Every structure is written in structure tokens, then in C-alpha cells.
Amino acid sequence: MPLRAKSFEIPLSRVLIMGVLNVTPDSFSDGGRFLDPAAALAQAETMVAEGADLIDVGAESTRPGSGPVDEPEELRRLMPVIEALAPRIAVPLSVDTTKAGVAQRALDAGASLVNDISALRFDPRMAPVVAKTGAGVVLMHMQGTPQTMQRAPQYGDVVTEVRAFLAARMTAALEAGIRPDQILLDPGFGFGKTVAHNLTLLARLDEVATLGRPVVAGVSRKTFIGQTLAREVGDRLMGTAAAVALAVERGARLVRVHDVGAIRDVVRITEAVLCENSSGQTGSGASPTASP
């Protein structure tokens, strides 16, 4: 079933690639690179050419320890970029925000998906905006806030607790008038989780997928990859590729990434293997007993 977001229909018969576009001075990976609307437009066009199915634009950093940005400043950074992209980019635009006022402005300007790391909790006006506009919405798990989330996060069972949280937030969204087909679920890799928590969540991501809505995996360049491999942010592509392949194998239907072209190939190969495995065929059509 496609996700209907305003006038868009996003096919979910295959794994989608969401390209990350941060228009912030302080994001952990690419802060400051795309503040200028012209630079942001060029980057978005590059990601679309490389295979991005959506572009996710964020104007407030949510890296660990980051401070909040007020709504006027977030709009000042965001809107020139959304207004530049909307008439030029052929794929849907997502707005990464927790503020209803920012989401409404972005949706009015042409965005069609709200990526809310608070899962509709930080702004009570957000659920009505999503319900009224019919936009898609990503509900994400986070323990604490960006300022506090990495201060000794603790769980009894991280997968069970993340799944229960997302189930509860999905229920809250439905009660607010948001349709089931508007909802995507994100377990929140790196948001209030240790390295061990993230690895466990990735290993058991299929348990989150049993909630019945598309699962978003945002593993790109994350700290748990860097700490596992002892790699700096700019040298985490191969670790990201491995994490994306595992996430797709375990049921993720959308991956949020910085390196679109490389990850597109990872997704295609992973899907081809999964399709071949489910069909029970050899791919070449050769008999299993044929010589190599």
C-alpha cells in the first residue's frame, strides 16, 4: 500500500531511500555545508540523481547535546530551502521538525512528510496539523531530549521498550485523527541509546516491524558505527552500508542516509538477495547440480 502524503503516493513495495539535507550550522555530520539555498538545491539535485526517493530537510540539529532552536530561527533557515526545492525537485520533501508551526509552513510550501523525532510529544499542535493536512508522519523513539538523551541511557530490554513506545505513539496518532497509512515508525538509532542498545535494536529490528507500519532506519554515520569501528564521522560509509543491509534484511522499508548513491547499491543488492531467497530460485536458471 502506498503512503499517501498530500498529493504524493510513495510506493512501499520496495525499500525507499531518504536523502539527508541538513540546513544547520552544527549538525554532527555536515553542519554548515548547505545553509545557502543554492548549495542545498545542488545537493538535493545530486541526491535525486543518485537515487533518492525523498529528501529530508532539517533546520535544527538533534545531535547529542545540541540545544533547541526557536521557531523564528528554524523557519529562517528552513523556508528559503523548502521554497527553492519544492518547484525543482521531483521527489517528495520531508521536513525534520518537532514544531507544528514549522511543519505547517513547510507543508504549505510543498513538503509532504513530517519527520518528528518526538513522535508528536513536544508540540501538542503537531498531531492536528498532520491529521488536517493528510501529510505522512514519521514517529520516532527517543529517550530524553537531544540535550539529555546520551546521559547514561538505560533499558530493561531495549527492543521491547522501543516497540511498546512506538505502539503507544501510533495509538495516540490514530486517536488524533491521523490515518494508519500516514504513519511510519522509526526506532531512533542513536537517540538515547548506547552502542550495545543500538546493535541489539538492529539485530532485532524485525520485532519492531511487526507493528505493521513501515519502519524507518536512520543509521547513517551514527556514533555507534564510529565507536564500533573506531572511525571518525567522515569515514563511516562502509559501516553504514553494513548497518543498512542488516536493517533492510530485518524489515526496514525506508533508510535515511547521507551517501545516497553508495547506499542505493547496497539496498538494491540486499533486496535482490532477499527476493531470490524468497523465490527459491538460483537466479541464473541453472540446475543446482550443474557445474560452475
Short mmCIF file of C-alpha atoms in Angstrom, two decimals, residues 72-289:
data_model
loop_
_atom_site.label_atom_id
_atom_site.label_comp_id
_atom_site.label_asym_id
_atom_site.label_seq_id
_atom_site.Cartn_x
_atom_site.Cartn_y
_atom_site.Cartn_z
CA PRO A 72 11.62 32.00 14.00
CA GLU A 73 15.24 30.91 13.59
CA GLU A 74 14.25 27.44 12.38
CA LEU A 75 11.90 28.99 9.83
CA ARG A 76 14.58 31.48 8.74
CA ARG A 77 16.93 28.61 7.92
CA LEU A 78 14.33 26.22 6.52
CA MET A 79 11.86 28.10 4.39
CA PRO A 80 14.18 29.52 1.71
CA VAL A 81 15.42 25.98 1.13
CA ILE A 82 11.96 24.37 1.02
CA GLU A 83 10.74 27.13 -1.30
CA ALA A 84 13.76 26.59 -3.57
CA LEU A 85 13.39 22.82 -3.62
CA ALA A 86 9.63 22.37 -3.95
CA PRO A 87 9.26 23.53 -7.57
CA ARG A 88 12.54 21.94 -8.69
CA ILE A 89 12.74 18.54 -7.03
CA ALA A 90 10.71 15.69 -8.50
CA VAL A 91 10.63 13.58 -5.32
CA PRO A 92 8.66 14.28 -2.12
CA LEU A 93 10.11 16.59 0.50
CA SER A 94 10.15 15.75 4.20
CA VAL A 95 10.56 18.32 6.97
CA ASP A 96 12.53 17.22 10.03
CA THR A 97 10.96 19.20 12.87
CA THR A 98 9.15 18.90 16.20
CA LYS A 99 7.31 22.23 15.84
CA ALA A 100 3.79 22.37 14.43
CA GLY A 101 4.24 25.91 13.13
CA VAL A 102 7.33 24.92 11.18
CA ALA A 103 5.65 21.78 9.85
CA GLN A 104 2.60 23.74 8.70
CA ARG A 105 4.70 26.31 6.85
CA ALA A 106 6.77 23.61 5.17
CA LEU A 107 3.69 21.61 4.16
CA ASP A 108 2.06 24.73 2.76
CA ALA A 109 5.21 25.33 0.71
CA GLY A 110 5.24 21.85 -0.80
CA ALA A 111 6.60 19.34 1.71
CA SER A 112 4.55 16.19 2.17
CA LEU A 113 6.06 14.33 5.13
CA VAL A 114 6.80 15.38 8.73
CA ASN A 115 9.75 13.63 10.36
CA ASP A 116 9.13 14.22 14.09
CA ILE A 117 11.82 12.88 16.44
CA SER A 118 9.46 13.49 19.37
CA ALA A 119 6.69 11.29 17.91
CA LEU A 120 4.16 14.16 18.31
CA ARG A 121 5.04 14.72 22.01
CA PHE A 122 6.90 18.05 22.04
CA ASP A 123 4.19 20.17 20.43
CA PRO A 124 0.52 19.34 21.10
CA ARG A 125 -0.44 21.12 17.89
CA MET A 126 1.58 18.74 15.70
CA ALA A 127 -0.91 15.87 15.57
CA PRO A 128 -3.78 18.13 14.43
CA VAL A 129 -1.56 19.60 11.70
CA VAL A 130 -0.69 16.15 10.38
CA ALA A 131 -4.28 14.96 10.62
CA LYS A 132 -5.66 18.05 8.89
CA THR A 133 -3.17 18.13 6.03
CA GLY A 134 -3.04 14.38 5.42
CA ALA A 135 0.74 14.51 5.35
CA GLY A 136 2.84 11.49 6.15
CA VAL A 137 4.48 11.39 9.56
CA VAL A 138 7.49 9.57 10.98
CA LEU A 139 7.08 8.74 14.67
CA MET A 140 10.49 8.20 16.28
CA HIS A 141 11.59 6.77 19.61
CA MET A 142 13.88 8.87 21.78
CA GLN A 143 14.76 8.50 25.44
CA GLY A 144 15.02 12.02 26.86
CA THR A 145 15.76 15.01 24.64
CA PRO A 146 18.70 15.79 22.34
CA GLN A 147 20.31 17.65 25.24
CA THR A 148 20.00 14.72 27.68
CA MET A 149 19.49 11.54 25.64
CA GLN A 150 23.06 10.25 25.81
CA ARG A 151 23.48 10.72 29.56
CA ALA A 152 23.63 7.06 30.60
CA PRO A 153 20.53 5.73 28.76
CA GLN A 154 19.11 2.60 30.39
CA TYR A 155 16.58 -0.07 29.40
CA GLY A 156 15.44 -3.40 30.74
CA ASP A 157 15.04 -4.70 27.19
CA VAL A 158 15.67 -2.00 24.59
CA VAL A 159 13.73 -3.67 21.78
CA THR A 160 10.66 -4.43 23.89
CA GLU A 161 10.58 -0.90 25.29
CA VAL A 162 11.13 0.82 21.93
CA ARG A 163 8.42 -1.32 20.35
CA ALA A 164 5.97 -0.55 23.17
CA PHE A 165 6.69 3.18 22.89
CA LEU A 166 6.09 3.19 19.14
CA ALA A 167 2.88 1.20 19.55
CA ALA A 168 1.64 3.73 22.09
CA ARG A 169 2.57 6.70 19.90
CA MET A 170 0.86 5.10 16.92
CA THR A 171 -2.29 4.70 19.02
CA ALA A 172 -2.08 8.36 20.06
CA ALA A 173 -1.72 9.40 16.43
CA LEU A 174 -4.74 7.36 15.38
CA GLU A 175 -6.79 8.83 18.21
CA ALA A 176 -5.83 12.31 16.97
CA GLY A 177 -7.33 11.54 13.56
CA ILE A 178 -4.18 10.54 11.68
CA ARG A 179 -4.84 7.66 9.28
CA PRO A 180 -2.83 4.44 9.57
CA ASP A 181 -1.48 4.88 6.03
CA GLN A 182 0.08 8.20 7.01
CA ILE A 183 2.30 6.65 9.69
CA LEU A 184 5.91 5.42 9.54
CA LEU A 185 7.85 4.23 12.60
CA ASP A 186 11.49 4.95 13.48
CA PRO A 187 13.22 3.15 16.39
CA GLY A 188 15.59 6.07 16.79
CA PHE A 189 19.10 4.69 16.37
CA GLY A 190 21.44 6.92 18.37
CA PHE A 191 18.70 8.74 20.24
CA GLY A 192 19.08 7.80 23.89
CA LYS A 193 20.90 4.52 23.29
CA THR A 194 24.35 3.09 23.99
CA VAL A 195 26.39 1.24 21.38
CA ALA A 196 25.07 -2.05 22.76
CA HIS A 197 21.48 -0.80 22.66
CA ASN A 198 21.85 0.22 19.00
CA LEU A 199 23.41 -3.08 17.99
CA THR A 200 20.69 -5.04 19.77
CA LEU A 201 17.99 -2.92 18.18
CA LEU A 202 19.48 -3.50 14.75
CA ALA A 203 19.75 -7.25 15.34
CA ARG A 204 16.10 -7.47 16.38
CA LEU A 205 14.59 -4.81 14.13
CA ASP A 206 12.16 -7.38 12.76
CA GLU A 207 10.34 -7.22 16.11
CA VAL A 208 9.62 -3.52 15.53
CA ALA A 209 8.41 -4.30 12.01
CA THR A 210 5.64 -6.49 13.46
CA LEU A 211 3.79 -3.30 14.41
CA GLY A 212 2.52 -3.27 10.84
CA ARG A 213 3.71 0.12 9.61
CA PRO A 214 6.81 0.84 7.51
CA VAL A 215 9.98 1.03 9.61
CA VAL A 216 12.48 3.84 9.02
CA ALA A 217 16.14 3.11 9.79
CA GLY A 218 18.34 6.15 10.37
CA VAL A 219 21.77 4.58 10.90
CA SER A 220 23.84 6.76 8.57
CA ARG A 221 27.24 7.75 10.04
CA LYS A 222 25.91 7.28 13.58
CA THR A 223 28.17 7.23 16.63
CA PHE A 224 27.57 3.55 17.35
CA ILE A 225 29.15 2.77 13.98
CA GLY A 226 32.07 5.06 14.69
CA GLN A 227 32.67 3.62 18.13
CA THR A 228 32.38 0.03 16.93
CA LEU A 229 34.89 0.61 14.13
CA ALA A 230 36.98 3.40 15.70
CA ARG A 231 36.13 5.64 12.73
CA GLU A 232 35.52 9.37 12.52
CA VAL A 233 32.29 10.70 11.02
CA GLY A 234 33.68 11.08 7.52
CA ASP A 235 34.96 7.51 7.42
CA ARG A 236 31.83 5.54 8.29
CA LEU A 237 30.45 4.70 4.86
CA MET A 238 31.29 1.00 4.96
CA GLY A 239 29.92 0.64 8.48
CA THR A 240 26.77 2.47 7.38
CA ALA A 241 26.46 0.16 4.39
CA ALA A 242 26.62 -2.92 6.61
CA ALA A 243 24.07 -1.49 9.03
CA VAL A 244 21.71 -0.56 6.18
CA ALA A 245 21.93 -4.04 4.66
CA LEU A 246 21.11 -5.62 8.02
CA ALA A 247 18.25 -3.17 8.62
CA VAL A 248 16.70 -3.96 5.23
CA GLU A 249 17.11 -7.70 5.81
CA ARG A 250 15.27 -7.26 9.12
CA GLY A 251 12.35 -5.35 7.65
CA ALA A 252 13.22 -1.66 7.27
CA ARG A 253 11.24 -0.11 4.39
CA LEU A 254 12.92 3.30 4.35
CA VAL A 255 16.56 4.16 5.06
CA ARG A 256 17.65 7.70 5.91
CA VAL A 257 21.18 8.30 4.62
CA HIS A 258 23.78 10.89 3.64
CA ASP A 259 25.58 8.87 0.93
CA VAL A 260 22.69 8.16 -1.40
CA GLY A 261 24.49 6.69 -4.41
CA ALA A 262 26.51 4.13 -2.47
CA ILE A 263 23.61 3.13 -0.25
CA ARG A 264 21.30 2.78 -3.24
CA ASP A 265 23.55 -0.02 -4.46
CA VAL A 266 23.58 -1.63 -1.02
CA VAL A 267 19.79 -1.58 -0.90
CA ARG A 268 19.41 -2.98 -4.41
CA ILE A 269 21.73 -5.90 -3.76
CA THR A 270 20.11 -6.65 -0.40
CA GLU A 271 16.65 -6.60 -1.96
CA ALA A 272 17.82 -8.80 -4.85
CA VAL A 273 19.18 -11.39 -2.42
CA LEU A 274 16.01 -11.32 -0.33
CA CYS A 275 13.84 -11.65 -3.44
CA GLU A 276 15.94 -14.55 -4.72
CA ASN A 277 15.81 -16.27 -1.36
CA SER A 278 12.03 -15.91 -1.13
CA SER A 279 11.53 -17.23 -4.65
CA GLY A 280 13.75 -20.25 -4.05
CA GLN A 281 15.40 -19.88 -7.44
CA THR A 282 19.07 -19.75 -8.41
CA GLY A 283 18.95 -16.51 -10.40
CA SER A 284 20.86 -17.91 -13.40
CA GLY A 285 18.25 -20.55 -14.08
CA ALA A 286 20.92 -23.25 -13.84
CA SER A 287 20.24 -26.57 -12.19
CA PRO A 288 21.60 -26.82 -8.63
CA THR A 289 23.66 -29.81 -9.81
#
